[in-house]
CSV table of C-alpha atoms in Angstrom, one decimal:
chain,number,residue,atom,x,y,z
A,58,ALA,CA,0.0,0.0,0.0
A,59,GLN,CA,1.0,3.6,-0.5
A,60,SER,CA,0.5,6.8,1.5
A,61,VAL,CA,1.1,10.4,0.6
A,62,THR,CA,1.7,13.2,3.1
A,63,GLN,CA,1.3,16.9,2.3
A,64,LEU,CA,2.4,18.6,5.5
A,65,ASP,CA,0.9,22.0,4.7
A,66,SER,CA,-2.8,22.3,4.4
A,67,GLN,CA,-2.7,26.0,3.5
A,68,VAL,CA,0.1,28.1,2.1
A,69,PRO,CA,-0.4,31.9,1.8
A,70,VAL,CA,2.2,33.7,-0.3
A,71,PHE,CA,2.6,37.1,-1.8
A,72,GLU,CA,2.5,37.6,-5.6
A,73,GLU,CA,5.9,37.2,-7.2
A,74,ALA,CA,7.3,35.4,-4.2
A,75,PRO,CA,8.7,31.9,-4.4
A,76,VAL,CA,6.7,28.9,-3.1
A,77,GLU,CA,7.4,25.3,-2.2
A,78,LEU,CA,4.6,22.8,-1.6
A,79,ARG,CA,5.9,19.7,0.2
A,80,CYS,CA,5.0,16.1,-0.6
A,81,ASN,CA,6.4,12.9,1.0
A,82,TYR,CA,5.3,9.4,0.2
A,83,SER,CA,5.6,6.0,1.6
A,84,SER,CA,5.6,2.8,-0.5
A,85,SER,CA,7.0,-0.7,-0.5
A,86,VAL,CA,7.2,-0.7,-4.3
A,87,SER,CA,8.4,1.8,-6.9
A,88,VAL,CA,5.9,4.5,-7.9
A,89,TYR,CA,5.1,7.1,-10.4
A,90,LEU,CA,4.5,10.5,-8.9
A,91,PHE,CA,2.1,13.3,-9.9
A,92,TRP,CA,1.0,16.7,-9.0
A,93,TYR,CA,-2.6,17.6,-9.8
A,94,VAL,CA,-4.2,21.1,-9.5
A,95,GLN,CA,-7.7,22.1,-8.8
A,96,TYR,CA,-8.7,25.6,-9.7
A,97,PRO,CA,-11.9,27.0,-8.1
A,98,ASN,CA,-15.0,25.5,-9.6
A,99,GLN,CA,-13.0,23.2,-11.9
A,100,GLY,CA,-12.0,19.5,-11.9
A,101,LEU,CA,-8.6,18.1,-11.0
A,102,GLN,CA,-6.1,18.4,-13.8
A,103,LEU,CA,-2.6,17.0,-14.2
A,104,LEU,CA,0.1,19.6,-13.5
A,105,LEU,CA,3.3,17.5,-13.9
A,106,LYS,CA,4.5,14.0,-13.5
A,107,TYR,CA,7.6,11.9,-12.9
A,108,LEU,CA,7.7,8.5,-14.6
A,109,SER,CA,11.4,8.0,-15.2
A,110,GLY,CA,14.6,9.7,-16.4
A,111,SER,CA,15.5,13.2,-15.1
A,112,THR,CA,14.4,13.7,-11.6
A,113,LEU,CA,13.5,17.3,-12.2
A,114,VAL,CA,10.3,17.8,-14.1
A,115,GLU,CA,8.6,21.0,-15.2
A,116,SER,CA,5.1,22.2,-16.1
A,117,ILE,CA,4.2,24.6,-18.8
A,118,ASN,CA,3.3,27.3,-16.4
A,119,GLY,CA,6.6,27.5,-14.5
A,120,PHE,CA,6.2,24.9,-11.7
A,121,GLU,CA,8.8,22.3,-11.2
A,122,ALA,CA,9.1,19.3,-8.9
A,123,GLU,CA,12.1,17.1,-8.1
A,124,PHE,CA,11.9,13.4,-7.3
A,125,ASN,CA,14.2,12.5,-4.4
A,126,LYS,CA,14.2,8.8,-3.9
A,127,SER,CA,16.3,8.7,-0.8
A,128,GLN,CA,14.0,11.2,1.0
A,129,THR,CA,10.9,9.8,-0.7
A,130,SER,CA,9.9,13.3,-1.6
A,131,PHE,CA,8.4,15.1,-4.6
A,132,HIS,CA,8.2,18.8,-3.6
A,133,LEU,CA,6.6,21.3,-5.9
A,134,ARG,CA,8.2,24.7,-6.4
A,135,LYS,CA,7.7,27.9,-8.4
A,136,PRO,CA,10.2,30.8,-8.2
A,137,SER,CA,7.6,33.5,-8.7
A,138,VAL,CA,3.8,33.0,-8.2
A,139,HIS,CA,0.9,34.7,-9.9
A,140,ILE,CA,-2.6,35.4,-8.7
A,141,SER,CA,-3.8,32.8,-11.2
A,142,ASP,CA,-1.8,30.1,-9.3
A,143,THR,CA,-4.4,30.3,-6.5
A,144,ALA,CA,-5.7,26.7,-6.3
A,145,GLU,CA,-5.5,23.5,-4.4
A,146,TYR,CA,-2.6,21.2,-5.2
A,147,PHE,CA,-2.6,17.4,-4.7
A,148,CYS,CA,0.3,15.1,-4.7
A,149,ALA,CA,-0.4,11.6,-5.9
A,150,VAL,CA,1.4,8.2,-6.5
A,151,ILE,CA,0.6,5.0,-8.3
A,152,PRO,CA,2.5,1.7,-8.3
A,153,ILE,CA,4.8,1.1,-11.3
A,154,TYR,CA,4.0,-2.6,-11.4
A,155,SER,CA,1.1,-3.9,-13.3
A,156,GLY,CA,-1.2,-5.9,-11.1
A,157,ALA,CA,-3.7,-5.6,-8.3
A,158,GLY,CA,-4.2,-2.1,-7.2
A,159,SER,CA,-2.0,-0.7,-10.0
A,160,TYR,CA,-4.8,1.5,-11.4
A,161,GLN,CA,-5.5,3.3,-8.1
A,162,LEU,CA,-4.0,6.7,-7.5
A,163,THR,CA,-3.2,7.5,-3.9
A,164,PHE,CA,-3.6,11.2,-3.1
A,165,GLY,CA,-2.4,13.4,-0.3
A,166,LYS,CA,-4.8,15.6,1.5
A,167,GLY,CA,-4.0,18.6,-0.6
A,168,THR,CA,-2.4,22.1,-0.1
A,169,LYS,CA,-4.4,25.2,-0.7
A,170,LEU,CA,-2.2,27.9,-2.2
A,171,SER,CA,-3.4,31.4,-1.8
A,172,VAL,CA,-1.6,34.1,-3.7
A,173,ILE,CA,-1.9,37.5,-2.1
A,174,PRO,CA,-1.8,40.6,-4.3
B,8,GLY,CA,-18.8,16.7,-24.8
B,9,ALA,CA,-15.5,18.3,-24.4
B,10,GLY,CA,-14.8,17.0,-20.9
B,11,VAL,CA,-16.1,14.6,-18.2
B,12,SER,CA,-19.6,15.6,-17.2
B,13,GLN,CA,-21.1,14.7,-13.8
B,14,THR,CA,-24.7,15.0,-12.7
B,15,PRO,CA,-26.1,16.2,-10.5
B,16,SER,CA,-23.5,18.7,-9.3
B,17,ASN,CA,-25.2,18.9,-5.9
B,18,LYS,CA,-27.5,16.4,-4.3
B,19,VAL,CA,-29.1,16.7,-0.8
B,20,THR,CA,-30.8,13.6,0.5
B,21,GLU,CA,-32.1,12.2,3.8
B,22,LYS,CA,-30.5,9.4,5.7
B,23,GLY,CA,-31.7,6.0,4.4
B,24,LYS,CA,-32.5,7.2,0.9
B,25,TYR,CA,-31.2,5.8,-2.4
B,26,VAL,CA,-29.0,8.0,-4.6
B,27,GLU,CA,-27.6,7.7,-8.1
B,28,LEU,CA,-24.7,9.8,-9.5
B,29,ARG,CA,-24.0,9.9,-13.2
B,30,CYS,CA,-20.8,10.2,-15.1
B,31,ASP,CA,-20.4,10.9,-18.8
B,32,PRO,CA,-16.8,10.4,-19.8
B,33,ILE,CA,-14.9,11.9,-22.7
B,34,SER,CA,-16.0,10.3,-25.9
B,35,GLY,CA,-13.8,7.3,-26.8
B,36,HIS,CA,-12.3,6.9,-23.4
B,37,THR,CA,-12.3,3.3,-22.4
B,38,ALA,CA,-11.3,3.6,-18.8
B,39,LEU,CA,-13.5,5.2,-16.2
B,40,TYR,CA,-12.8,5.8,-12.5
B,41,TRP,CA,-14.7,6.9,-9.4
B,42,TYR,CA,-13.1,8.6,-6.5
B,43,ARG,CA,-14.6,10.0,-3.3
B,44,GLN,CA,-13.3,13.2,-1.6
B,45,SER,CA,-14.4,13.8,1.9
B,46,LEU,CA,-14.0,17.1,3.6
B,47,GLY,CA,-10.4,17.9,4.2
B,48,GLN,CA,-9.2,14.8,2.5
B,49,GLY,CA,-7.7,13.9,-0.8
B,50,PRO,CA,-9.6,11.8,-3.3
B,51,GLU,CA,-9.9,8.1,-2.5
B,52,PHE,CA,-10.2,5.4,-5.1
B,53,LEU,CA,-13.6,3.6,-5.3
B,54,ILE,CA,-13.8,1.7,-8.5
B,55,TYR,CA,-12.3,1.4,-12.0
B,56,PHE,CA,-13.9,0.2,-15.2
B,57,GLN,CA,-12.2,-1.0,-18.3
B,58,GLY,CA,-15.0,-1.0,-20.9
B,59,THR,CA,-18.2,-2.4,-19.4
B,60,GLY,CA,-16.6,-4.4,-16.6
B,61,ALA,CA,-15.4,-3.3,-13.2
B,62,ALA,CA,-11.7,-4.2,-13.3
B,63,ASP,CA,-11.1,-3.2,-9.7
B,64,ASP,CA,-13.8,-2.4,-7.1
B,65,SER,CA,-11.6,-2.9,-4.1
B,66,GLY,CA,-12.2,0.7,-3.0
B,67,LEU,CA,-16.0,0.5,-2.6
B,68,PRO,CA,-16.5,0.9,1.2
B,69,ASN,CA,-19.3,-1.6,1.6
B,70,ASP,CA,-22.1,-3.4,-0.2
B,71,ARG,CA,-24.3,-0.3,-0.1
B,72,PHE,CA,-22.2,1.1,-2.9
B,73,PHE,CA,-22.5,-0.2,-6.5
B,74,ALA,CA,-21.5,1.1,-9.9
B,75,VAL,CA,-22.3,0.1,-13.4
B,76,ARG,CA,-21.2,1.0,-16.9
B,77,PRO,CA,-23.5,-1.1,-19.1
B,78,GLU,CA,-22.5,0.2,-22.5
B,79,GLY,CA,-18.9,1.1,-21.8
B,80,SER,CA,-19.6,4.8,-21.8
B,81,VAL,CA,-21.8,6.4,-19.1
B,82,SER,CA,-21.4,5.2,-15.6
B,83,THR,CA,-23.7,5.4,-12.6
B,84,LEU,CA,-22.6,5.2,-9.0
B,85,LYS,CA,-25.5,3.9,-6.8
B,86,ILE,CA,-25.6,4.3,-3.1
B,87,GLN,CA,-28.3,2.5,-1.1
B,88,ARG,CA,-29.5,3.4,2.4
B,89,THR,CA,-27.4,6.5,2.5
B,90,GLU,CA,-25.7,7.4,5.8
B,91,ARG,CA,-24.4,10.8,7.0
B,92,GLY,CA,-20.8,9.5,6.6
B,93,ASP,CA,-21.4,9.1,2.8
B,94,SER,CA,-21.5,12.9,2.5
B,95,ALA,CA,-18.6,13.8,0.2
B,96,VAL,CA,-17.7,15.0,-3.3
B,97,TYR,CA,-17.8,12.0,-5.7
B,98,LEU,CA,-15.3,12.5,-8.6
B,99,CYS,CA,-15.4,10.7,-11.9
B,100,ALA,CA,-12.4,10.5,-14.2
B,101,SER,CA,-11.7,8.9,-17.6
B,102,SER,CA,-8.7,8.0,-19.6
B,103,LEU,CA,-8.2,7.0,-23.2
B,104,MET,CA,-6.8,3.6,-22.1
B,105,ALA,CA,-6.1,2.1,-18.8
B,106,THR,CA,-2.4,2.4,-19.4
B,107,SER,CA,-2.6,6.2,-20.0
B,108,GLY,CA,-4.6,6.5,-16.8
B,109,ARG,CA,-1.7,4.9,-14.9
B,110,THR,CA,0.7,7.6,-16.3
B,111,GLY,CA,-1.4,10.5,-15.1
B,112,GLU,CA,-3.5,11.1,-18.2
B,113,LEU,CA,-6.7,11.2,-16.3
B,114,PHE,CA,-9.4,13.7,-17.0
B,115,PHE,CA,-11.6,14.5,-14.0
B,116,GLY,CA,-15.1,15.9,-13.8
B,117,GLU,CA,-16.1,18.7,-11.4
B,118,GLY,CA,-17.7,16.2,-9.1
B,119,SER,CA,-21.1,15.6,-7.5
B,120,ARG,CA,-21.4,16.9,-4.0
B,121,LEU,CA,-23.6,14.6,-1.9
B,122,THR,CA,-25.0,15.8,1.4
B,123,VAL,CA,-26.8,13.3,3.6
B,124,LEU,CA,-28.9,14.9,6.3
């Protein structure tokens, strides 16, 4: 079984300031890692993912996340946030193996990012 | 439609009543998923369909919950004898294939908010 911990339930940050949203996971098997974002009144949408290769992955809107296997972390960062980044962010994992439970995403509880003008 | 559509968007019912929640996936998507998001929690897996069949229903909490997808498109989540603890947002997602869902290419609807009084 897998578990995901997002330590910060709410993160307020001023516009143009940097932000880091933390995610740690626990799993007995190798996993793929994801960040999903939910803007107000919208469904969850994929922000970025780590499947293999370079441990640093980027989104089209300036977010990046780095997979750290030794620390079992996948923290999300942005050097300068915008008002439009205000949303709830969910970290999630799924087992790499194909088999029982391998189609189930395990989500963290989410972090609400509020960007202050 | 362009995205995953869920109806109703809001449902208020009384304890003990029967409820149906509908999901209309993106046209052509063969895999369909139901998740439940309780207040303050991340989404939790309920069931996954590949075509018409439930490939993994291990997340259904008990036998009051049942889901169908008779023609491999629209799915209905059915909850019998509702309890106050069933109050949550029920999320539906679809993916082109099951394998693409495992690599994060999931498209979520906006959810159906169920309140059991």
